[in-house]
XYZ file of C-alpha atoms in Angstrom:
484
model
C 2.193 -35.663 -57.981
C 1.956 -38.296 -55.496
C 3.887 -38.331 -52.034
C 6.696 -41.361 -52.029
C 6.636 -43.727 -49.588
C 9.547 -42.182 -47.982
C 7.363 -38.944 -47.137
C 4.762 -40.448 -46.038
C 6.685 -42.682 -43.413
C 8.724 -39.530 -42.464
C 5.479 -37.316 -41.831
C 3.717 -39.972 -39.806
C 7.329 -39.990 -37.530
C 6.832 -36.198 -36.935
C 3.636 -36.203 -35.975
C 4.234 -39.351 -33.470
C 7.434 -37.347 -32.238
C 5.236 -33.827 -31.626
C 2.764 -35.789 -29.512
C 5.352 -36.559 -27.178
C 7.070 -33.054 -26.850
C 3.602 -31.437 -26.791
C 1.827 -31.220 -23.286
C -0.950 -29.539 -22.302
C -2.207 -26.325 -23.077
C -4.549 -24.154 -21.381
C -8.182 -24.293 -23.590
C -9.803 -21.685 -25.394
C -12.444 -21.033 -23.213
C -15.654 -19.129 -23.831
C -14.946 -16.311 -21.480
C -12.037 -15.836 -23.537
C -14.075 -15.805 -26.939
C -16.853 -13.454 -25.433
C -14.044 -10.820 -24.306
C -12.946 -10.908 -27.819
C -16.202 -10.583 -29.609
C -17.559 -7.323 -27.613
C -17.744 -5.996 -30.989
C -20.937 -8.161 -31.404
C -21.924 -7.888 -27.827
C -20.850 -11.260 -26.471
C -22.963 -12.944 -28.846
C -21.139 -16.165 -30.532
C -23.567 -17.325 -32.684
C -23.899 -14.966 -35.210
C -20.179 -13.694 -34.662
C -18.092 -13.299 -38.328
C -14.993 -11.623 -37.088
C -12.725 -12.967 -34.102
C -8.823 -11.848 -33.166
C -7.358 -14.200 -30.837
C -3.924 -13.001 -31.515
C -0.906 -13.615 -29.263
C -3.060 -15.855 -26.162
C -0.892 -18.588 -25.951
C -2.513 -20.651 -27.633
C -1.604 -24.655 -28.410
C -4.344 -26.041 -30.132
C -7.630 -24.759 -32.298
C -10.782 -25.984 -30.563
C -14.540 -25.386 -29.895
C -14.985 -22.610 -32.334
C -16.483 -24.512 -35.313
C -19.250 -25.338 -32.514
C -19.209 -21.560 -30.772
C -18.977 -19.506 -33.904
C -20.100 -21.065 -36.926
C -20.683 -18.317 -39.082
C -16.586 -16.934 -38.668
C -15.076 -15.338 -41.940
C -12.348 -13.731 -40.729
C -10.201 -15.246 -38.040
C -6.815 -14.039 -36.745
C -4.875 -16.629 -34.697
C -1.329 -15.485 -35.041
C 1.369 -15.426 -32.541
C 0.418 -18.441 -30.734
C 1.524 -21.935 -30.838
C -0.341 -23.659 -32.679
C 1.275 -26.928 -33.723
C -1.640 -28.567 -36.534
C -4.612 -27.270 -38.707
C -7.346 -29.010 -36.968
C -11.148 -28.276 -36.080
C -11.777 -25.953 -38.762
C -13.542 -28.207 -41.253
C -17.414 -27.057 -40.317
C -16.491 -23.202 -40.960
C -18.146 -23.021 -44.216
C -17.961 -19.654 -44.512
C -14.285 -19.053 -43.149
C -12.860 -16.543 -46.246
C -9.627 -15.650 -44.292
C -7.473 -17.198 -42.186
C -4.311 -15.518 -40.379
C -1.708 -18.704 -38.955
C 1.302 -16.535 -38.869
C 4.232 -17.185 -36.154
C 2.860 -20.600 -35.508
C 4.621 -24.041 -35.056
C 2.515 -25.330 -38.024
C 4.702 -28.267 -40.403
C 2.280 -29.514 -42.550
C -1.089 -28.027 -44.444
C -4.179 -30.013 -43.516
C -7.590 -29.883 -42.361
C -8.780 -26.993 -44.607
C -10.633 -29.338 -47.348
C -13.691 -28.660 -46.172
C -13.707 -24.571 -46.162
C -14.745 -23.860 -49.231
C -15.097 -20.107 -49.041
C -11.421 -20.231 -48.198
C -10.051 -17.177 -50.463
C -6.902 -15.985 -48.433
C -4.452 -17.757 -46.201
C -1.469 -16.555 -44.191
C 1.230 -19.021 -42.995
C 4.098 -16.832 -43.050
C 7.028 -17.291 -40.297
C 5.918 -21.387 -39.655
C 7.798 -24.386 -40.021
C 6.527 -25.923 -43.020
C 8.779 -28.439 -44.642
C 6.849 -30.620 -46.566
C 5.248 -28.451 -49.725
C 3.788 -31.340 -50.865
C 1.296 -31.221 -48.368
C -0.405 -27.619 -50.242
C -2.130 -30.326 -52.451
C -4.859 -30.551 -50.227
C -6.047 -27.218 -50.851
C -6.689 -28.100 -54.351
C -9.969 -28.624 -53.653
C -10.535 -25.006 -52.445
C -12.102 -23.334 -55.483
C -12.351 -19.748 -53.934
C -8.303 -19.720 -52.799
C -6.652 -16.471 -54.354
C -3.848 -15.608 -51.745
C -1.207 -17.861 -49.924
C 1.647 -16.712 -47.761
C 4.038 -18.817 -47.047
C 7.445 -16.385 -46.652
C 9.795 -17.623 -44.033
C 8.963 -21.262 -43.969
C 11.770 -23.866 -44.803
C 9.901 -25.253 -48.358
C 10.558 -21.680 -50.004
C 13.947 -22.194 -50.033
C 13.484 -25.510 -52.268
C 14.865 -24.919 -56.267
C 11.863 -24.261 -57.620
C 9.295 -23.671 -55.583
C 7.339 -20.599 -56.649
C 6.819 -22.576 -60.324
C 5.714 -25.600 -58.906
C 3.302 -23.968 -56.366
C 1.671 -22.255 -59.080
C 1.298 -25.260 -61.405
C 0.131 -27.253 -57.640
C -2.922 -24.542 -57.444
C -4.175 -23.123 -61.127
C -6.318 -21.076 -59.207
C -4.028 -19.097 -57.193
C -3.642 -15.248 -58.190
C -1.294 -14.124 -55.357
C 2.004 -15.805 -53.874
C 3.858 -14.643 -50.872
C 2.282 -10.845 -51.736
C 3.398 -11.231 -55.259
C 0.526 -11.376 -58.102
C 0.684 -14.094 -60.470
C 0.521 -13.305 -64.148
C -0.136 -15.182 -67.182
C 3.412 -15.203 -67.997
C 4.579 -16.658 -65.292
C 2.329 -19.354 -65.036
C 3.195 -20.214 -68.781
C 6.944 -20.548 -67.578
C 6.397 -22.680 -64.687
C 4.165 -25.203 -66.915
C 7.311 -25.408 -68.986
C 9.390 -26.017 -66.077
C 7.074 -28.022 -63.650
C 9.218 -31.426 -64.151
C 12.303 -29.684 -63.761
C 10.907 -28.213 -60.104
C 8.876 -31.385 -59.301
C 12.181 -32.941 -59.375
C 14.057 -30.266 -57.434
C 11.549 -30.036 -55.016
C 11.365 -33.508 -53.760
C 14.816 -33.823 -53.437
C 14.979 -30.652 -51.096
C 11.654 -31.687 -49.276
C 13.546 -35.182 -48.628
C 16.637 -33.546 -47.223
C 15.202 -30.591 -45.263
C 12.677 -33.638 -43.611
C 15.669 -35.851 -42.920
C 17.251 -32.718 -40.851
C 14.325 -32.193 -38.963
C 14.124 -35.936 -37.932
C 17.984 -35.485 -36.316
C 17.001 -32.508 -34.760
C 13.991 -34.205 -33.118
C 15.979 -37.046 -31.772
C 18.373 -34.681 -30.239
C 16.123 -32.885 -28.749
C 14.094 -36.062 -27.319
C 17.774 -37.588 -26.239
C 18.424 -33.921 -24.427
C 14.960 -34.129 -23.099
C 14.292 -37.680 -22.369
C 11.430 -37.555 -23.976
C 9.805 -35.620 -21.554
C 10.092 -31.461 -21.242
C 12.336 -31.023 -17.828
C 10.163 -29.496 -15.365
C 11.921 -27.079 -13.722
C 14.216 -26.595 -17.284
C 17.131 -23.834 -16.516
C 15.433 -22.018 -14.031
C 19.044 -22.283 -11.717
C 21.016 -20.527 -15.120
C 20.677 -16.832 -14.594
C 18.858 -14.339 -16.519
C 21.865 -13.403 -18.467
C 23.178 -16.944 -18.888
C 19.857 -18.051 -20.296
C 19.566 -14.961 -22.627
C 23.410 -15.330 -23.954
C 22.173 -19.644 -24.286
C 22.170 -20.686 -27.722
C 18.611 -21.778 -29.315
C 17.913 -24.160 -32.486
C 15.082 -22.352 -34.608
C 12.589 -25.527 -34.766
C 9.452 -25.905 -33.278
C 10.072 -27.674 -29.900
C 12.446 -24.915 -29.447
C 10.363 -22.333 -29.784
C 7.792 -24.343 -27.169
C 10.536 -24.858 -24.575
C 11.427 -21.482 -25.078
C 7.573 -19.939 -24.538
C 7.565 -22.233 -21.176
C 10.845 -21.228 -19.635
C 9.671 -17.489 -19.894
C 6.508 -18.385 -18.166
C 8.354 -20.653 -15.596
C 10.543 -17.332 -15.071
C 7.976 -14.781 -15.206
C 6.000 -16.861 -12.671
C 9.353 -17.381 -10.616
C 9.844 -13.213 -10.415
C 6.186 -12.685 -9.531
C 6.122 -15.201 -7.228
C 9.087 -13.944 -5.385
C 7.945 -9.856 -5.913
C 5.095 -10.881 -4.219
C 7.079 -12.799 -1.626
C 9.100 -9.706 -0.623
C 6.041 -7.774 -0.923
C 4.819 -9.770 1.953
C 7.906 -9.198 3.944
C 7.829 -5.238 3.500
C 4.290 -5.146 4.338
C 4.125 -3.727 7.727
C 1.839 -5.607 10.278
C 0.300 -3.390 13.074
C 0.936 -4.106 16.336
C -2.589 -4.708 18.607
C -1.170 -5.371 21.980
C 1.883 -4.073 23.310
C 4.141 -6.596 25.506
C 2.454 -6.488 28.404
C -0.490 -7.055 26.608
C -2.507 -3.889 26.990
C -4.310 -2.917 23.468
C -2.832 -0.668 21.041
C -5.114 1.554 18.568
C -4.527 0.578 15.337
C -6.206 1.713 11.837
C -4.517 -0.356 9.147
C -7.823 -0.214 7.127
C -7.121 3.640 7.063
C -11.147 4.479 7.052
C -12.491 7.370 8.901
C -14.935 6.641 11.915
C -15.930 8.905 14.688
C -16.056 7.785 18.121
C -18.359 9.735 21.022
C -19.739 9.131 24.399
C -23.224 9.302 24.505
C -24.264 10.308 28.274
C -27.938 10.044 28.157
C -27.578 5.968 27.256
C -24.152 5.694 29.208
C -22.438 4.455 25.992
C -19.806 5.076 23.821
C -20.209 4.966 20.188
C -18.550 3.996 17.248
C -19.364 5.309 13.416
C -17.177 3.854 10.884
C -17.391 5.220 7.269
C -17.238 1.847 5.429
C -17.973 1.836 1.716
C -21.424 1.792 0.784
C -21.205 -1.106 -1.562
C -19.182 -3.256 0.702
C -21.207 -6.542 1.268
C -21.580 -7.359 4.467
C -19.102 -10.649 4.758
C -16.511 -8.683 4.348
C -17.096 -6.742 7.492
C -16.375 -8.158 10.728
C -16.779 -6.696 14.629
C -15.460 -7.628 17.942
C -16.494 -5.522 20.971
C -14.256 -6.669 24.176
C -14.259 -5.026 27.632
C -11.383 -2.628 26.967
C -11.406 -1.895 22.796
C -13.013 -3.009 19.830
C -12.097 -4.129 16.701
C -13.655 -3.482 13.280
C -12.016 -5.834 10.404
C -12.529 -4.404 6.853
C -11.672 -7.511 4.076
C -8.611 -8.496 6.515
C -7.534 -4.743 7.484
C -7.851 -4.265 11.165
C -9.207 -0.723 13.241
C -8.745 -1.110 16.675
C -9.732 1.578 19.409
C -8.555 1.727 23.176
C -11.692 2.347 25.293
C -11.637 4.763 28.148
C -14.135 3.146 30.246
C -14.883 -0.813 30.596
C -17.830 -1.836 28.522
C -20.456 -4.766 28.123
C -19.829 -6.968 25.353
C -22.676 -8.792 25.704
C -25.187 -5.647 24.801
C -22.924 -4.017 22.444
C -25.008 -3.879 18.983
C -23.425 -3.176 15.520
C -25.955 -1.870 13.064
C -25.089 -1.387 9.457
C -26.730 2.058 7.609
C -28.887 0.992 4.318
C -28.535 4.390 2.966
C -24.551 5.100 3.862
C -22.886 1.630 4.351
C -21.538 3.104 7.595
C -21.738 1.110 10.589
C -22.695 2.081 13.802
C -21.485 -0.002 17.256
C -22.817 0.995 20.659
C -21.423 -0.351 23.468
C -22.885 0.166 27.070
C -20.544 1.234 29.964
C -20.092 -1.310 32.470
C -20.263 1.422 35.548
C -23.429 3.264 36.479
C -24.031 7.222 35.920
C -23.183 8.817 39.182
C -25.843 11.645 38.336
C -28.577 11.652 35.580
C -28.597 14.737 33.468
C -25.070 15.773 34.616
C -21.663 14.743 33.123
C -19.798 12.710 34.397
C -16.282 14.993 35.210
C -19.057 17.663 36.674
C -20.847 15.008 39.078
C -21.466 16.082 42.930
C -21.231 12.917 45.293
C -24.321 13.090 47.258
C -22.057 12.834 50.336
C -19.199 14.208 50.832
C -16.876 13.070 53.896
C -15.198 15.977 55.660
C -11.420 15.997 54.469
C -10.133 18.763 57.138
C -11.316 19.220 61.091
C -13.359 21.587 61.757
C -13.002 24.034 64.068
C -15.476 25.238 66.372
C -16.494 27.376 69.263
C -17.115 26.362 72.926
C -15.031 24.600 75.566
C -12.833 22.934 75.555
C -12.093 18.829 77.046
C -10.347 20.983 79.784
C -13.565 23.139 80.750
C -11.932 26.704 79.419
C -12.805 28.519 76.266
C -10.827 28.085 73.104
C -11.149 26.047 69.939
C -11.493 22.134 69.566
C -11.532 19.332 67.262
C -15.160 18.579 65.647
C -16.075 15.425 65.059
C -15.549 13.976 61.562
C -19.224 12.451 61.359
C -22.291 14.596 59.834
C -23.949 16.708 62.801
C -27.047 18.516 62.702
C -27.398 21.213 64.855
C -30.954 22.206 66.634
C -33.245 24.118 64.655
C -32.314 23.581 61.634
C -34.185 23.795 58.864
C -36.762 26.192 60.738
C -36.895 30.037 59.597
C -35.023 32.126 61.391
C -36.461 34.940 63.914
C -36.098 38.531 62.649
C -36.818 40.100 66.368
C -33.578 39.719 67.409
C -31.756 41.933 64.137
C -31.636 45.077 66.983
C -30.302 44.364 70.310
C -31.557 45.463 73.452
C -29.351 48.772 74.436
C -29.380 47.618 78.074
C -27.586 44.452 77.119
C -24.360 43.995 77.952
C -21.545 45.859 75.578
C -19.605 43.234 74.032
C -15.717 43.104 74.413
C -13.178 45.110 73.862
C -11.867 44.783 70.246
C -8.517 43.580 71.159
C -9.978 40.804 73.055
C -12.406 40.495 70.284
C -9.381 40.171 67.784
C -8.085 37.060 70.159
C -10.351 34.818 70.259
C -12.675 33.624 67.308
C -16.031 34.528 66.952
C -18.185 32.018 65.389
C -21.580 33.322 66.908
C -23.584 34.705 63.571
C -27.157 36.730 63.640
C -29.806 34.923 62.212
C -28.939 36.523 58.950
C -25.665 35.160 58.739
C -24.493 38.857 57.479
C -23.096 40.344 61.105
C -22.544 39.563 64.593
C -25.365 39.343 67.237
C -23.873 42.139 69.184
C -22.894 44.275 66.405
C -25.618 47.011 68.140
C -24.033 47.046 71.305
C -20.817 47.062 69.963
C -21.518 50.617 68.925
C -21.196 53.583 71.868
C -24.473 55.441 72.236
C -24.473 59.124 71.946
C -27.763 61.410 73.017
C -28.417 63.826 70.383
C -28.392 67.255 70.959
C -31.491 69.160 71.408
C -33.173 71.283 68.738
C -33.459 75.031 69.544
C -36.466 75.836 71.038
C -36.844 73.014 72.691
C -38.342 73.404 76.188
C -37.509 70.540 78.805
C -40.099 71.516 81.198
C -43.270 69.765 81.607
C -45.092 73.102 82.591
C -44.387 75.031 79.476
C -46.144 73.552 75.980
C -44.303 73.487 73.101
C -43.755 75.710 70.254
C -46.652 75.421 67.545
């Protein structure tokens, strides 16, 4: 049951053709082997079971070295174009290669606890290439259901006369009849078989030339990205390998394409706060959306800043700027911006960060001095006041007569003040003068005051004085003594 020379020449042209339509693949790296094994917490060494199912995968490497102990490994839906790197798996018992790009069976001699495999939905074309899993005493179960060699006359006989030891085919159990029947008509299929396997091989070597002439030998970068998604879709597709690889990379081309551009308009809808208006004043601004609280602290002449950033936040992320008239807090690119009432020092501003809350606090001095300590500010007395009206005041005038003139708009201080004043003269002598008449009172101001400040000086003499009446019995005559 040799290959002819015309097989092997053929196979050696497909393989030489697939290294030129195949380009590189992304690895299997270990990251993605550890996220796949949490099962056995991370650990690779000791790791039997592994599903690396649908990852886009182009080639089997590194796990004979990561995980030799596997015996059970599921690598279906990917792309996986050749059996290779799975020779040192001693202990492999099952392997899943479904909806692959796999042609030909090789490079599974060596795994000798081999006892199911699964290439259903491949490309194989050449059965002739099962023979090297003769030498797998522990095989019981092949799948091979939608590949082009099971539509060869007489396949299913001369797969179970290829491998004696086989008890299942395509999910259908082998009996003893059977085999008997395909012994008797193994050079009837061997026949059969090798005529198919010659024709189906020739097919595939027209349809790789097409596709390399199509091509130029090399996959068209930016493929038929300008066809439209419906265009594309409707687009005829030949069911071979390099079809379903040029397939697999125009989705990813396009799925990049829409993400790229979603994220493009994404961009453009994002609104950007404005900081300064046009005439360049500051605007506030919180596009980080945080909470912060912001207070004037009178005692240090300050105003203060608390911003509630997350605990956790490290530090880089976190930036301050403190400028004469705002200050700006920048959260991982997100600006919060405040308007300042007051003008401040930038130079001893301080921004401390809270170990316990994450929040940070920024105080920033005020440029101008407290007008009064201990008072607020909107409540402050100026320690001199300049007069804002003339004053009016008693005494004569430029002319020489009596009536009112301008005072002076300078500070005067009169004489004797700030000595106490002298309570003798409350009562006025009742042989002073009476004071005027109240109409002439009413005309002209008085601005004379007691010492009290509560009445006029002459408010006594203002007053007519009446003798009071004598008591009975009273006796005005020196001679005569009074009653007892």
């Amino acid at each position: 049951m040799e290959m002819s020379s015309q097989s092997r020449h053929q196979h050696h042209y497909h393989q030489t053709t697939f290294l030129l339509v195949n380009l590189i693949s992304p690895p299997v790296t270990v990251e993605l082997v550890r996220k796949r094994a949490e099962h056995n917490e991370g650990e690779l060494s000791t790791l039997e079971e592994i599903s690396l199912h649908q990852q886009d995968i182009e080639k089997i490497e590194h796990l004979h070295r990561w995980c030799p102990r596997l015996r059970i490994l599921y690598l279906q839906g990917n792309l996986i174009s050749k059996i290779e790197n799975l020779g040192r798996l001693r202990e492999l018992e099952y392997l899943n290669l479904a909806l692959n790009n796999i042609e030909v069976i090789e490079g599974l001699d060596r795994c000798e606890s081999l006892r199911k495999l699964d290439l259903t939905a491949n490309f194989v074309s050449e059965l002739t290439t099962i023979l090297s899993l003769q030498d797998l005493p522990n095989l019981k179960e092949l799948f091979l259901t939608g590949n082009p060699c099971t539509s060869y006359r007489g396949y299913r006989p001369w797969v179970i006369c290829a491998l004696p030891g086989l008890e299942d085919l395509d999910g259908q159990p082998i009996t003893r009849s059977q085999r008997i029947r395909a012994l008797r008509q193994f050079t009837e299929a061997q026949t059969t078989v090798l005529a198919d396997q010659q024709e189906e091989l020739a097919k595939r070597v027209r349809e790789k030339e097409k596709y390399l002439n199509e091509n130029n030998g090399d996959e068209n970068e930016n493929g038929n990205i300008e066809q439209s998604d419906e265009e594309w879709w409707a687009g005829r597709s030949d069911h071979t390998p390099e079809a379903r690889l040029a397939m697999h990379r125009e989705m990813q081309r396009r799925r990049q394409r829409d993400e790229r551009q979603a994220s493009e308009e994404d961009v453009k809808k994002k609104r950007v706060p404005r900081l300064f208006a046009s005439d360049g004043r500051p605007l506030n601004a919180n596009a980080a959306k945080v909470q912060f609280d912001f207070k004037e602290d009178e005692q240090r002449n300050a105003f203060v800043l608390e911003v509630h950033t997350y605990k956790y936040l490290d530090a880089s992320q976190v930036q301050c700027d403190v400028e004469p008239w705002y200050v700006r807090v920048t959260i991982r690119g997100k600006v919060l911006q405040l308007v300042l009432l007051e003008e401040v020092r930038p130079g001893q501003s301080t921004a401390q960060r809270s170990q316990v809350t994450g929040h940070l606090l920024v105080t920033m001095p005020k440029l101008a001095l407290p007008t009064s300590a201990g008072r607020p500010r909107e409540e402050a007395l100026p320690l001199v006041r300049p007069l804002t009206a003339p004053a009016r005041t008693c005494g004569k005038t430029d002319a020489g007569g009596d009536g009112d003139r301008s005072a002076s708009t300078f500070l005067e201080i009169a004489e004797g003040a700030g000595k106490a004043p002298d309570y003798r003269n409350i009562v006025v002598d009742p042989q002073a003068p009476s004071s005027p008449s109240p109409s002439s009172r009413s005309s002209a101001p008085s601005c004379a005051r007691s010492p009290l400040g509560s009445a006029p000086s002459s408010f006594a003499a203002s007053r007519s004085l009446q003798e009071r009446p004598n008591s009975p019995g009273f006796v005005d005559d020196p001679d005569v003594p009074p009653l007892e």
